[in-house]
Short mmCIF file of C-alpha atoms in Angstrom, two decimals:
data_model
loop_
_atom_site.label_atom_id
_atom_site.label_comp_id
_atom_site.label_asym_id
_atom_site.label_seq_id
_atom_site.Cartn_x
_atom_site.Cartn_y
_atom_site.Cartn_z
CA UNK A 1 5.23 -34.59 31.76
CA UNK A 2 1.13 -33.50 31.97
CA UNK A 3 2.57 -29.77 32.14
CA UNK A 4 5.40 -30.19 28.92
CA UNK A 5 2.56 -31.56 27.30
CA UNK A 6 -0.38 -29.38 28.12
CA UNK A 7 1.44 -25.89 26.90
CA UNK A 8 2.36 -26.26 23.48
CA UNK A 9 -1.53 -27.86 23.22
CA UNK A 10 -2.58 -25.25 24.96
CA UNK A 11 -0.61 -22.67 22.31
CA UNK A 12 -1.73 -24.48 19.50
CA UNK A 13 -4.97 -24.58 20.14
CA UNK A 14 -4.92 -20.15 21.51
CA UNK A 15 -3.33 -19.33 18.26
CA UNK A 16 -5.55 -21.05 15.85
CA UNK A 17 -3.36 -23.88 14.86
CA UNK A 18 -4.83 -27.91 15.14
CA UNK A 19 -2.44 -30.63 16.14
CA UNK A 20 -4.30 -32.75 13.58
CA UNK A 21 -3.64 -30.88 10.77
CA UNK A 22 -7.13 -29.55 9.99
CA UNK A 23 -6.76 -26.04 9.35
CA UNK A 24 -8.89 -23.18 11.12
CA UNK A 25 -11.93 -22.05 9.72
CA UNK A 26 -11.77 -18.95 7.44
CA UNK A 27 -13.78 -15.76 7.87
CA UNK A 28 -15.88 -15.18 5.09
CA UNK A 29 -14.85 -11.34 4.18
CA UNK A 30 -15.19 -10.57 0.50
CA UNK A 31 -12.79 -8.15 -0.87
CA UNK A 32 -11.59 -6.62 -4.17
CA UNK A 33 -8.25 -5.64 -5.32
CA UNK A 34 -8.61 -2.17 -5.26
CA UNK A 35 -6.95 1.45 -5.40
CA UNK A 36 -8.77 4.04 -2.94
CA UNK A 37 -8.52 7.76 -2.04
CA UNK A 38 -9.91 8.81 0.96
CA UNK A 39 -10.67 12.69 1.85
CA UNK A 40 -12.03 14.83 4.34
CA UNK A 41 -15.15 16.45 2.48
CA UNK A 42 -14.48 19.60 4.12
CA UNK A 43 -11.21 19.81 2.38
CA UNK A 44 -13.48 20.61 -0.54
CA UNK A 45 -16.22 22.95 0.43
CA UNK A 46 -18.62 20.54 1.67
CA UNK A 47 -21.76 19.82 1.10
CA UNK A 48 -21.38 18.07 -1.90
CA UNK A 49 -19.71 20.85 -3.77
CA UNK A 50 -16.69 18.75 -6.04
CA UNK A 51 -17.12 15.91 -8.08
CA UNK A 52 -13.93 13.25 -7.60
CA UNK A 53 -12.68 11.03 -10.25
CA UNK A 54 -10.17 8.32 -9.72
CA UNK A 55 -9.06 5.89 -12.22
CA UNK A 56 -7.14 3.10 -12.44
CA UNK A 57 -5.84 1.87 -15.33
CA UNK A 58 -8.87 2.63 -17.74
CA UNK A 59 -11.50 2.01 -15.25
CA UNK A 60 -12.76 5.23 -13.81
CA UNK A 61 -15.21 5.77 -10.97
CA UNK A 62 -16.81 9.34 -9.31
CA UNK A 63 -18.93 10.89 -6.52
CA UNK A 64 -19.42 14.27 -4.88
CA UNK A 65 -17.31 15.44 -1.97
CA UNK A 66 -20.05 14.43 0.48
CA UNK A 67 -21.33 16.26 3.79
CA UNK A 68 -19.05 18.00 6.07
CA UNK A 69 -20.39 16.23 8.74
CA UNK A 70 -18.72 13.64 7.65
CA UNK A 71 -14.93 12.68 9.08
CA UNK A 72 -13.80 11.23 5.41
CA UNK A 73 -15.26 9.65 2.44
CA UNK A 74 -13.71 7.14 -0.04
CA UNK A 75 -13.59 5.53 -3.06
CA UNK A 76 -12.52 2.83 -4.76
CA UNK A 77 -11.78 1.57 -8.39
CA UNK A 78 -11.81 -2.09 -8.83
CA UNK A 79 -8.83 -4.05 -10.16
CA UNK A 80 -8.29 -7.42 -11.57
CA UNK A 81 -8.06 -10.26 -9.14
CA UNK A 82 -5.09 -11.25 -10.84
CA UNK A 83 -3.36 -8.03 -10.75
CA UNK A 84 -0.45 -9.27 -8.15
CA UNK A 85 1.67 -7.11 -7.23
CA UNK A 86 2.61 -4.60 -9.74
CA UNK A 87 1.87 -0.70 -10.03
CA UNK A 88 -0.96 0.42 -11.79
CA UNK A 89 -1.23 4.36 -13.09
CA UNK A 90 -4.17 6.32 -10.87
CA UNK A 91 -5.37 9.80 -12.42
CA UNK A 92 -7.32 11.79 -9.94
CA UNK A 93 -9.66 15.08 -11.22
CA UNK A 94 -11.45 16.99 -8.76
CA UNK A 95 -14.07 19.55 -10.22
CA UNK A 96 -16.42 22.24 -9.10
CA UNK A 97 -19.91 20.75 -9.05
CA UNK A 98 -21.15 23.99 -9.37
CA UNK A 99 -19.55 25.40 -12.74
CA UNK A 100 -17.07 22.22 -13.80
CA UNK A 101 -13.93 24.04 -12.83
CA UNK A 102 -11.48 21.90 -11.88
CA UNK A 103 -10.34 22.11 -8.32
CA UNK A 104 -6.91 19.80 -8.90
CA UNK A 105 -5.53 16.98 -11.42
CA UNK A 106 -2.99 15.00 -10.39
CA UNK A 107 -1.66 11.32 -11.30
CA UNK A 108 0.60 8.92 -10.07
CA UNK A 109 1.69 5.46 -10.04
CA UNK A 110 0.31 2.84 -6.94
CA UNK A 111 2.39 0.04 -5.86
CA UNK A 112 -0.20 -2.59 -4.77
CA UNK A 113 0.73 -4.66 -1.58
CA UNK A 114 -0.89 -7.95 -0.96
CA UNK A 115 -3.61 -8.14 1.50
CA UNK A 116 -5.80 -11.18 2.92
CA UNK A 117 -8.69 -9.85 4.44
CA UNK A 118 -9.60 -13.64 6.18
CA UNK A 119 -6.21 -14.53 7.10
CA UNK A 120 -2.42 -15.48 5.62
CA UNK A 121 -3.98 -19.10 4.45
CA UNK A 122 -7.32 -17.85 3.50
CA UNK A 123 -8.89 -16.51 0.53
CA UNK A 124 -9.22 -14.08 -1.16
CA UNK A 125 -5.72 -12.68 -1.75
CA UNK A 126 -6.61 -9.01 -2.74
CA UNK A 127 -3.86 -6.22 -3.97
CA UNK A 128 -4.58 -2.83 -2.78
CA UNK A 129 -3.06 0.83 -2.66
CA UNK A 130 -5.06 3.73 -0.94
CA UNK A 131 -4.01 7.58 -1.64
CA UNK A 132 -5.59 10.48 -0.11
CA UNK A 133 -7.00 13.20 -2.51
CA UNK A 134 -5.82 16.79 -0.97
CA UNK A 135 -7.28 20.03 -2.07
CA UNK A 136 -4.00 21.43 -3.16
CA UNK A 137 -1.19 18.61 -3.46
CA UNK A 138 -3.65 15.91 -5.32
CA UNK A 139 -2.73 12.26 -4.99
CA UNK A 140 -0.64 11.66 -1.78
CA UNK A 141 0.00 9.40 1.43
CA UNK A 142 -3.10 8.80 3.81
CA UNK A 143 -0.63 8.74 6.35
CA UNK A 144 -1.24 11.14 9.10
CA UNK A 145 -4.38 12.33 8.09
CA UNK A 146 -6.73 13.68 10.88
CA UNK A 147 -10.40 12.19 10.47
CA UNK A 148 -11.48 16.00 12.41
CA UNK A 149 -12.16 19.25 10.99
#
């Protein structure tokens, strides 16, 4: 009986759960709902040499390409909290710091899926979609991408 009892306790208690109902103390990660791109900074000259715009809806944000030395840079646009899980349009405009050229425009439309950074019964429920910005094909899948030159 002492052994039929023990390893369900013993489960319970490995996996997080309580036998008297309290629930497990969340993590405290703060997160956004977001849409990202991610690149390789090499993929555009280096050293700082484009200028990347993403938007979101009609919230824009921008930096430079950033140092070759670097593996890959992001960034983000913040959405709504309450965006749930819809599809938002995402513009992307790469330019040539140098003489404002621009390098490649592309748009697209990002599903969101629902993410919880702390946990399925923690807060903050966030919505996210990440793209990658390529020098030639604009917005597409991060999937697959090498982090090395």
């Amino acid at each position: 009986m002492r052994r039929t009892l023990f390893i369900p306790v013993l489960a319970a208690t490995l996996t997080g759960c309580s036998l008297l109902g309290h629930d497990t103390a969340c993590t405290q990660a703060d997160e956004d709902s977001r849409v990202s791109a991610v690149w390789r900074p090499a993929d555009f000259g280096g050293r700082d040499t484009a200028r990347i715009r993403l938007c979101a809806d009609d919230t824009c944000e921008e930096r430079t390409s950033g140092s070759p030395d670097d593996p890959f840079i992001s960034l983000s646009v913040k959405l709504p909290d309450d965006v749930g899980a819809s599809s938002v349009p995402v513009r992307l405009l790469v330019t040539s710091v140098k003489d404002g050229d621009t390098v490649v425009e592309d748009s697209a439309r990002a599903r969101l899926t629902e993410d919880h950074p702390n946990g399925t019964s923690c807060p903050p429920t966030v919505w996210t979609a990440t793209f990658r910005a390529h020098p030639t094909k604009g917005l597409i899948s991060p999937k697959g991408m090498k982090l090395q030159g």
